[in-house]
mmCIF file of C-alpha atoms and ligand atoms in Angstrom:
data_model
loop_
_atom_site.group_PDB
_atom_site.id
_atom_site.type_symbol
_atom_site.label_atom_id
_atom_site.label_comp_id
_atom_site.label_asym_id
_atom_site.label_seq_id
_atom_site.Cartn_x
_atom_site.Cartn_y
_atom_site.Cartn_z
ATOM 1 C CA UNK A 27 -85.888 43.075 -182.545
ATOM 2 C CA UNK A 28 -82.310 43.868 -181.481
ATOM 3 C CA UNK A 29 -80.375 47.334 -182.657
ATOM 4 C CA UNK A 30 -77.795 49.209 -181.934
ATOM 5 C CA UNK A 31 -79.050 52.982 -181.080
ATOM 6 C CA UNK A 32 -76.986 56.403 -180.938
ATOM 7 C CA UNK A 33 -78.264 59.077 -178.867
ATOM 8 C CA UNK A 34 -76.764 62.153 -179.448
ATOM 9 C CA UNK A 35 -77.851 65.137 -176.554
ATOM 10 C CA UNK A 36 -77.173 68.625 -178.233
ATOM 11 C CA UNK A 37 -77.071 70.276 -174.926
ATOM 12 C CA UNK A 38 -79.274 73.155 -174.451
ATOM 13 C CA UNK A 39 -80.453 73.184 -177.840
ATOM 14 C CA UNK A 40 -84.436 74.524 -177.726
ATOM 15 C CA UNK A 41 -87.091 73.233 -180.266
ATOM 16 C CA UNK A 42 -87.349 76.568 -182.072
ATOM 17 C CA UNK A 43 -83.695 76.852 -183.096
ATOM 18 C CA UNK A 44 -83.795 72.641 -183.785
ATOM 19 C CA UNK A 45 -86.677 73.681 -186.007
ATOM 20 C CA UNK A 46 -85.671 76.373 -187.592
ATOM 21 C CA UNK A 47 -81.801 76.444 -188.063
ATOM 22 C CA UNK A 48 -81.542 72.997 -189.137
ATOM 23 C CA UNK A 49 -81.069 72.367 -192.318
ATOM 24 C CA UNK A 50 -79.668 68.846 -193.041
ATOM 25 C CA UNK A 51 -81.813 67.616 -190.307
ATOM 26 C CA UNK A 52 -84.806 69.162 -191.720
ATOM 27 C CA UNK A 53 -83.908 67.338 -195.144
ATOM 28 C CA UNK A 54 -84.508 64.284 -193.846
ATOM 29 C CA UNK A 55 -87.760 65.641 -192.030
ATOM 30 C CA UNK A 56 -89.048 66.448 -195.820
ATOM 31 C CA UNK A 57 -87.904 63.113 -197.034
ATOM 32 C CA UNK A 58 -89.685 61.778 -194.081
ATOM 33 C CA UNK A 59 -86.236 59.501 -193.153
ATOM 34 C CA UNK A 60 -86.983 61.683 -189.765
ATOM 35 C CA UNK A 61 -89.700 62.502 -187.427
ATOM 36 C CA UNK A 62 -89.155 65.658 -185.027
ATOM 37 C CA UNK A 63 -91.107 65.586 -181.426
ATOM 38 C CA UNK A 64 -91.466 68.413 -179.461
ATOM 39 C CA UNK A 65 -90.493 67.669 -175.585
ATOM 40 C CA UNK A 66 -91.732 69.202 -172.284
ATOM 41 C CA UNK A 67 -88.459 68.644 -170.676
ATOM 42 C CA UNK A 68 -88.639 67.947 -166.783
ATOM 43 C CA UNK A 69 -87.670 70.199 -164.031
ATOM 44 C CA UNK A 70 -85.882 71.483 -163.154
ATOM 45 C CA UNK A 71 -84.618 72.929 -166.446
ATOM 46 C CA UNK A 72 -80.679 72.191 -165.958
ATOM 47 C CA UNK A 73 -78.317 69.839 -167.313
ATOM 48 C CA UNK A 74 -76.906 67.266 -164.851
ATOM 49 C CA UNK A 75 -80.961 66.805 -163.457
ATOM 50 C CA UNK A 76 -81.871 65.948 -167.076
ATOM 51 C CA UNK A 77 -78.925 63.756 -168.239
ATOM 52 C CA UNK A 78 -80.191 61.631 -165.357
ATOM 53 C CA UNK A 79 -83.542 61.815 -166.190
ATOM 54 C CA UNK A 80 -83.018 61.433 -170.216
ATOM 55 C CA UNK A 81 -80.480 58.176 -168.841
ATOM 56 C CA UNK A 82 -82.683 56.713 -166.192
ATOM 57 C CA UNK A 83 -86.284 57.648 -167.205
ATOM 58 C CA UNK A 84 -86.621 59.310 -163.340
ATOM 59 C CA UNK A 85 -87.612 62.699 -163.213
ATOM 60 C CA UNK A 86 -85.663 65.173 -161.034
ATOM 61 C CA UNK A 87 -88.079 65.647 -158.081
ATOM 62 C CA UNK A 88 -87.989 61.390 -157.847
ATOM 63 C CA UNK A 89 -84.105 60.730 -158.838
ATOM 64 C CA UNK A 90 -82.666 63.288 -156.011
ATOM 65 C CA UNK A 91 -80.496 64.304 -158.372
ATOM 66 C CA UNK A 92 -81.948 67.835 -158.507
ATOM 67 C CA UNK A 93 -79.309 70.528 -159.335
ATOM 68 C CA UNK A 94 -75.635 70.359 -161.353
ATOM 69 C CA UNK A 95 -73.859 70.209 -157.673
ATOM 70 C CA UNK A 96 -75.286 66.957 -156.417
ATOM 71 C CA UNK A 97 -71.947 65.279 -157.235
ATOM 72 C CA UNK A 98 -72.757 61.557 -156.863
ATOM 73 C CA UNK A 99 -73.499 58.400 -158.847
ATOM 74 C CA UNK A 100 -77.263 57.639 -159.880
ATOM 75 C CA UNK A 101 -79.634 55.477 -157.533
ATOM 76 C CA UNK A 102 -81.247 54.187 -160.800
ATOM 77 C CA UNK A 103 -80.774 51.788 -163.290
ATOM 78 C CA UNK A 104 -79.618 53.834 -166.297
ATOM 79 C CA UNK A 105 -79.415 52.537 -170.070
ATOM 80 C CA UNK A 106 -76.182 52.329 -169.690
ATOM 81 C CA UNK A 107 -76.539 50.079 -166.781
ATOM 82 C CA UNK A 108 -79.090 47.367 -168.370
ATOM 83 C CA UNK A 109 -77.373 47.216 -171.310
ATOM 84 C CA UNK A 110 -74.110 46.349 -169.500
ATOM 85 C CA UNK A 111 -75.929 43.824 -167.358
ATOM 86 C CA UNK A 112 -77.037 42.039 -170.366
ATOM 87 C CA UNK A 113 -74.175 41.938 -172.118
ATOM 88 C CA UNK A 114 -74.351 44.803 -174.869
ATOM 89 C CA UNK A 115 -71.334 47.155 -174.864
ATOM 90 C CA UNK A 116 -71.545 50.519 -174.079
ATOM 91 C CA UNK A 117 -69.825 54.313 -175.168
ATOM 92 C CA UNK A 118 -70.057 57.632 -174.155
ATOM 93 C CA UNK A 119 -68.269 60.650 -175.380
ATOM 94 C CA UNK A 120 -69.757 63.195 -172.928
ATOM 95 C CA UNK A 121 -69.443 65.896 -170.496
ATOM 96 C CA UNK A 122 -67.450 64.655 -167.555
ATOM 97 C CA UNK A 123 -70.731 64.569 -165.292
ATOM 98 C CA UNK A 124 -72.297 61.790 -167.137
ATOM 99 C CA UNK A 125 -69.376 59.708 -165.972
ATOM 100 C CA UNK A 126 -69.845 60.918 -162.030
ATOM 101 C CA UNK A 127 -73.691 59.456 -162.847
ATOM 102 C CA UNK A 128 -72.960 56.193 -163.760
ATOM 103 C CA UNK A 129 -69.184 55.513 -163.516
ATOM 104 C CA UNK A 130 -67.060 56.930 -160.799
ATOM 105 C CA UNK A 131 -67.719 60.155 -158.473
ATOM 106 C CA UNK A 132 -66.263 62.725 -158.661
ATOM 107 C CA UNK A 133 -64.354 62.791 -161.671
ATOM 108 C CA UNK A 134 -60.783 62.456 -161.956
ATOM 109 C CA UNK A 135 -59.415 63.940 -165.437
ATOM 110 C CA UNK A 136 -56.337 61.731 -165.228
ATOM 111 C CA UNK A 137 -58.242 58.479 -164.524
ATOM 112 C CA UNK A 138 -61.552 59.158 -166.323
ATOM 113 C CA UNK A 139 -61.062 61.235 -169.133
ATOM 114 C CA UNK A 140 -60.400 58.245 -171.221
ATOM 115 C CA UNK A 141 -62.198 55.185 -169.810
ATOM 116 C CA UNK A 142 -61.608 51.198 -170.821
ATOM 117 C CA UNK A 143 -63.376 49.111 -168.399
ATOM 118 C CA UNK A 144 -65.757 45.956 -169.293
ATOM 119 C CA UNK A 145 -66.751 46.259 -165.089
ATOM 120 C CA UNK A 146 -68.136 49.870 -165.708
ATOM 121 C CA UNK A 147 -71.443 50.850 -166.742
ATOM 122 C CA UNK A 148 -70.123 53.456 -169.316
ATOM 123 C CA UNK A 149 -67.488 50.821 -170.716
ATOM 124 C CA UNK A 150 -65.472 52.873 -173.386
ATOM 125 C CA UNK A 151 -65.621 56.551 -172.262
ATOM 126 C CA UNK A 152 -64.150 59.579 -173.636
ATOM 127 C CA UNK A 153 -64.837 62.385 -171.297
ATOM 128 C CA UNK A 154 -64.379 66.349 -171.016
ATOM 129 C CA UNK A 155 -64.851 68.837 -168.257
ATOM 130 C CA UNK A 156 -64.606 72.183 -170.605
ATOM 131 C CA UNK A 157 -67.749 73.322 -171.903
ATOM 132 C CA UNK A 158 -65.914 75.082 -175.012
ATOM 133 C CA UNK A 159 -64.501 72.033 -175.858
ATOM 134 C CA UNK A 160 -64.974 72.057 -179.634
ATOM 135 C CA UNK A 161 -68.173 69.804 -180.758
ATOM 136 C CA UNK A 162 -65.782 68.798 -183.806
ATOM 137 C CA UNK A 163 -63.580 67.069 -181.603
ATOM 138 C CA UNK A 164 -66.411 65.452 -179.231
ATOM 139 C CA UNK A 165 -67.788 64.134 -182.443
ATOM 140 C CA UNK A 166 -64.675 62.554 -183.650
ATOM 141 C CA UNK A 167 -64.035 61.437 -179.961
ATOM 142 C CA UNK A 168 -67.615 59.294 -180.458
ATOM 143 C CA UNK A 169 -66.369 58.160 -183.937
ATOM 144 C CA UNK A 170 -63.650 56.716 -182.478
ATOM 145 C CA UNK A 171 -65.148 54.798 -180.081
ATOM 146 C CA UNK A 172 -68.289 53.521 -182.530
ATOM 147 C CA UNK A 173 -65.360 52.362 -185.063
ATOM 148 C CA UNK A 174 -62.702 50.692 -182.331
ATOM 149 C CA UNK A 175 -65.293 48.954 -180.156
ATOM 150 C CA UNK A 176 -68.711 48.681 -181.623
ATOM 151 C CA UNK A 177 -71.175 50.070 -179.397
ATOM 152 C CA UNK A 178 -74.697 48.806 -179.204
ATOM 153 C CA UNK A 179 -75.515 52.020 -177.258
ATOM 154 C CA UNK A 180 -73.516 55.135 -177.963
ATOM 155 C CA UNK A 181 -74.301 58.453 -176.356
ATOM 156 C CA UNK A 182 -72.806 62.120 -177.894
ATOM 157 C CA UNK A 183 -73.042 64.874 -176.175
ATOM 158 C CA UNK A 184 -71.722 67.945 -177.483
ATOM 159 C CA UNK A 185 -71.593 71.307 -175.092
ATOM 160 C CA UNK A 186 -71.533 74.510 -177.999
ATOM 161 C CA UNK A 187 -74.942 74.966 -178.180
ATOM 162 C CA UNK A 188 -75.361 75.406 -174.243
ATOM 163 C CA UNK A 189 -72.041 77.542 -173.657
ATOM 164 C CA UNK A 190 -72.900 79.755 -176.814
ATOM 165 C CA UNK A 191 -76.399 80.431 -175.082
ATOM 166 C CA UNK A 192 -74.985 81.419 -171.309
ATOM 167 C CA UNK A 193 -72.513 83.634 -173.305
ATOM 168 C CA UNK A 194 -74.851 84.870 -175.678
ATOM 169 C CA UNK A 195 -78.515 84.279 -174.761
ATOM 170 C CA UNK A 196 -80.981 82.392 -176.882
ATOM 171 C CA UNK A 197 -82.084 85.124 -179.321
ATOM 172 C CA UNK A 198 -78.575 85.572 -180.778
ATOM 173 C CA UNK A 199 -76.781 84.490 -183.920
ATOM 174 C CA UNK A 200 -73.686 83.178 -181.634
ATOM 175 C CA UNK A 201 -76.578 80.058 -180.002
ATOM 176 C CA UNK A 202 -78.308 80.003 -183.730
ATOM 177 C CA UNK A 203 -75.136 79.518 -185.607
ATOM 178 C CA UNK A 204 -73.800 76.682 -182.678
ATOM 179 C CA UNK A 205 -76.818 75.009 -184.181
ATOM 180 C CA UNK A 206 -76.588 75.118 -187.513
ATOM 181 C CA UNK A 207 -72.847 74.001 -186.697
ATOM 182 C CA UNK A 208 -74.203 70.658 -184.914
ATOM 183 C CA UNK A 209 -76.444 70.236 -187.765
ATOM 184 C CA UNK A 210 -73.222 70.727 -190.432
ATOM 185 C CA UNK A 211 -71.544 67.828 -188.362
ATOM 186 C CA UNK A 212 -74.170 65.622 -187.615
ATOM 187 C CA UNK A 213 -74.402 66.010 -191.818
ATOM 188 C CA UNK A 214 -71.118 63.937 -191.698
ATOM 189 C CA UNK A 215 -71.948 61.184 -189.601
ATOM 190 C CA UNK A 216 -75.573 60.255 -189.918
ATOM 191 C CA UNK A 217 -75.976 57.994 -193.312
ATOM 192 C CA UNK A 218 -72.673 55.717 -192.352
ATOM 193 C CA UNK A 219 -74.436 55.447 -188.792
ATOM 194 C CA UNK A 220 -77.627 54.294 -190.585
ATOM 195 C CA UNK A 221 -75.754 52.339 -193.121
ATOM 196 C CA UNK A 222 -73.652 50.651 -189.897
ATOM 197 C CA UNK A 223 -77.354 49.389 -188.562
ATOM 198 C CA UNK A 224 -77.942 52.717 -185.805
ATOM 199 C CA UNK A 225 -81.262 54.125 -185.000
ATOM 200 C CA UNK A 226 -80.619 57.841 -184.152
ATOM 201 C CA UNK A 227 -81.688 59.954 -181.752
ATOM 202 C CA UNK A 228 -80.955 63.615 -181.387
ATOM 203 C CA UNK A 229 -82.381 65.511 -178.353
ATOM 204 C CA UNK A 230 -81.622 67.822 -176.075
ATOM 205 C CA UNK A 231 -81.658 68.047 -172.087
ATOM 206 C CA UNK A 232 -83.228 71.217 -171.629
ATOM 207 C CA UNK A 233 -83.229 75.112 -173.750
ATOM 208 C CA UNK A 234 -81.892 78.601 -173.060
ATOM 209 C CA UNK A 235 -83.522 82.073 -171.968
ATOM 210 C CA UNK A 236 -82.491 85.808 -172.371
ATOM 211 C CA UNK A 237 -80.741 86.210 -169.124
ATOM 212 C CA UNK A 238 -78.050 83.712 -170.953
ATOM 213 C CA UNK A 239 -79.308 80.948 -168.200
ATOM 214 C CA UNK A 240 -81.890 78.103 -167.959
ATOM 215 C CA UNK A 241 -83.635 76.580 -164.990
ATOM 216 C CA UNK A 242 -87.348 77.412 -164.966
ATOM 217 C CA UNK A 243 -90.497 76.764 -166.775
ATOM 218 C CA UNK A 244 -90.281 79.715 -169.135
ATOM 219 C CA UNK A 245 -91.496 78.083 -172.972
ATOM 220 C CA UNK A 246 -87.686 78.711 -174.606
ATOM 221 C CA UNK A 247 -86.092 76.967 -171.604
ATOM 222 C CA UNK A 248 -88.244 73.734 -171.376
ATOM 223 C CA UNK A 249 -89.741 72.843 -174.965
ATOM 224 C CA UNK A 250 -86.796 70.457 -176.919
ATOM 225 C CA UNK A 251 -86.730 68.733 -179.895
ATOM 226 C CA UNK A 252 -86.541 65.122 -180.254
ATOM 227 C CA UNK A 253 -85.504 64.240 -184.063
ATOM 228 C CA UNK A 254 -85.985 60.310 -184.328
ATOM 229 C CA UNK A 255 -83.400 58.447 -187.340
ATOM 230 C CA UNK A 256 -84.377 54.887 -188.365
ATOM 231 C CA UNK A 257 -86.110 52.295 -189.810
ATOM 232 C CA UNK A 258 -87.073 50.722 -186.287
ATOM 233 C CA UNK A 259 -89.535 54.236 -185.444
ATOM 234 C CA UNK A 260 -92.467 54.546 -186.877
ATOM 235 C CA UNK A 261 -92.415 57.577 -187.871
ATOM 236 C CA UNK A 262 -95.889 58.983 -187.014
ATOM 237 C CA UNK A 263 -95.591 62.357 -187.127
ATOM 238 C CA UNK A 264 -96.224 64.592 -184.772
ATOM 239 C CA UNK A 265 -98.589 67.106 -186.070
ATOM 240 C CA UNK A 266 -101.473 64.186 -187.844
ATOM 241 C CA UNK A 267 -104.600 64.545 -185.959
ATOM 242 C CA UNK A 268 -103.971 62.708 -183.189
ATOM 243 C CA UNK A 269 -100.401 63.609 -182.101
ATOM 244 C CA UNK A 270 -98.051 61.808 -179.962
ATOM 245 C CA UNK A 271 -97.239 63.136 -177.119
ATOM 246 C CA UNK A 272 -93.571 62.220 -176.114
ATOM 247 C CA UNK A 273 -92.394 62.560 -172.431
ATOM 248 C CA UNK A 274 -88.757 63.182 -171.567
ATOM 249 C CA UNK A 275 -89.119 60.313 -169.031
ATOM 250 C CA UNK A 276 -90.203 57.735 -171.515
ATOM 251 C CA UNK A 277 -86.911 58.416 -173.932
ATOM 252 C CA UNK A 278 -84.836 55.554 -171.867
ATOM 253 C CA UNK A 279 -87.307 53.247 -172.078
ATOM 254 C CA UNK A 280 -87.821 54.204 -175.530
ATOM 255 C CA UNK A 281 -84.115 53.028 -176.563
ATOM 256 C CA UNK A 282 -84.349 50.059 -173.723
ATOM 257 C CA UNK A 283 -86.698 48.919 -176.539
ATOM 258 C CA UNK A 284 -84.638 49.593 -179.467
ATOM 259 C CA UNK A 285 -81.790 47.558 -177.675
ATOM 260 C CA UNK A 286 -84.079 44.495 -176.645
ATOM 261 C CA UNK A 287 -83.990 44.927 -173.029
ATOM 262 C CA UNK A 288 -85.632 43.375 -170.214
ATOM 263 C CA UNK A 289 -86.568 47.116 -168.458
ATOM 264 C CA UNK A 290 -89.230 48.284 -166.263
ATOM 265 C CA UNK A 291 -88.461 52.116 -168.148
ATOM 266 C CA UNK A 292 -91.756 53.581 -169.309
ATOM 267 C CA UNK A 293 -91.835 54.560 -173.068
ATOM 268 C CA UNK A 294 -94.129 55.304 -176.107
ATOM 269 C CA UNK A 295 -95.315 52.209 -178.206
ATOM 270 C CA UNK A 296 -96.381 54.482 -180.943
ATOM 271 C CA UNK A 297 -93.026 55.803 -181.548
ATOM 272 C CA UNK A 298 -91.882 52.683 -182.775
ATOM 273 C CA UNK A 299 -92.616 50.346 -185.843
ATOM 274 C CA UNK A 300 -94.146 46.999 -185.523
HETATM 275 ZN ZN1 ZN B 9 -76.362 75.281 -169.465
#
C-alpha cells in the first residue's frame, strides 16, 4: 500500500464546533465517505507544542518543544522528514513556525516564505507569519503546490479559526462562523483530492476557551476532532460498542502508514483498512 495523504490542521478548531457547524463535512459523515474521532490533544494545549507533536508523534513534555517561543528546529524525525529520506516529495502551506520545526530557524520572510528545495525536509513551502492571513488564500497557496509539484504528503494549515477564537472566545458566532467558513472551502477541494488518489485528514492542534486563549486542560481547549477522508481508513466509527480510541501522538505514524514508510511512529491499526 502506497498513497499520497493531505493533512489539513484547522488550527484551534474544538470538536464541538467540528461537530456541530460543519455541514459539508458532516455530509460525508452521513454518507459514511468520513469517520470523525474525537482527540485528547497533548499538553500543553498550544500550537507550536502540538504541530510538533501532530508532525513527530512526540508529545510536548518528551519533544522539549514545550511553548510557542522555543524557536528551534525539531530533535525528531517528523513526517516530513521520512518521507524526504525515502524519496516521496513533500508540501506545506503553513504558519511560518512549521518551517522553523523542520526547515530553517528562525524564519526569514524573504528567504522562507516561498520555499523550493529538494535538500529540505519541507521541499515546496509556502509560508505565512500573519495569523489573519485569509484561509482562502492559504488554501489556494496548498492548491498550488498539490497541482505544480505533486505531493505525496501535503500539509494545510489554515489560522481563522484560532485568531477568530483569541479575538472572540469560543462561544461566539465570529469562531463558529470561521468554521463553517473552513468547512465552505474544504467543500471545494475535497472530491478532486479524492479523485487525484489523497486520503484526507482534517484535525486540529488544540481548541479555544472563554478567556479568548488556550493552554490548559479545560474540556473546550483539549478535545479535537479528527475527520478521516479515504478509501485506505477503515472507517470504524467511533461511537460502535467498542470505540477507538485515537491518540494525538499516534496521527504521524498513522499517515507514516498511509505513505508506506519504514517508521518507528506509533499509530492505530484499526483506523485503517486491510
Ligand atoms: Zn491560538
Amino acid at each position: 500500500m502506497s498513497n499520497k495523504v493531505i493533512l489539513i490542521v484547522l488550527d484551534g478548531l474544538n470538536y464541538p464546533v467540528a461537530r456541530d457547524c460543519m455541514g459539508y463535512l458532516n455530509g460525508l459523515l452521513e454518507q459514511q465517505r468520513a469517520t470523525l474521532y474525537s482527540i485528547q490533544c497533548e499538553l500543553p494545549s498550544m500550537s507550536r507544542p502540538l504541530y510538533e507533536c501532530i508532525l513527530t508523534g512526540v508529545r510536548p513534555v518528551d519533544s522539549g518543544i514545550v511553548n510557542n517561543h522555543i524557536v528551534r528546529l525539531s530533535n525528531h524525525q517528523s513526517i516530513f522528514s521520512l518521507a524526504k529520506q525515502q524519496g516521496k516529495t513533500t508540501a506545506a502551506a503553513a504558519y511560518h513556525w512549521v518551517s522553523e520545526l523542520y526547515n530553517r530557524a528562525p524564519y526569514d520572510a524573504v528567504r522562507d516564505r516561498f520555499t523550493h528545495d529538494e535538500s529540505l525536509n519541507i521541499q515546496h513551502g509556502c509560508f505565512y507569519h500573519w495569523d489573519h492571513y485569509p484561509d482562502e488564500a492559504l488554501f489556494l497557496d496548498a492548491e498550488h503546490l498539490r497541482l505544480t509539484h505533486q505531493p505525496d504528503f501535503l500539509l494545510v494549515h489554515p489560522m481563522n479559526i484560532d485568531d477568530l477564537g483569541h479575538k472572540y472566545g469560543v462561544d461566539s458566532r465570529q469562531y463558529r462562523n470561521s468554521a463553517r467558513h473552513a468547512d465552505i472551502i474544504l467543500s471545494h477541494y475535497i472530491d478532486g483530492w479524492l479523485a487525484a488518489d489523497y486520503q484526507v485528514i482534517v484535525t486540529s492542534d488544540h481548541g479555544m476557551n472563554n478567556d479568548l486563549s488556550h493552554g490548559g486542560i479545560l474540556p473546550e481547549e483539549r478535545e479535537v476532532p479528527m475527520f478521516v477522508i479515504g478509501n485506505q481508513f477503515s472507517h470504524h466509527s467511533a461511537d460502535t460498542q467498542k470505540p477507538i480510541e485515537v491518540k494525538q501522538t499516534e496521527i504521524c505514524g498513522l499517515i507514516c502508514q498511509l505513505l508506506n514508510l519504514e517508521h518507528n511512529k506509533p499509530y492505530t491499526p484499526e483506523l485503517l483498512a486491510l
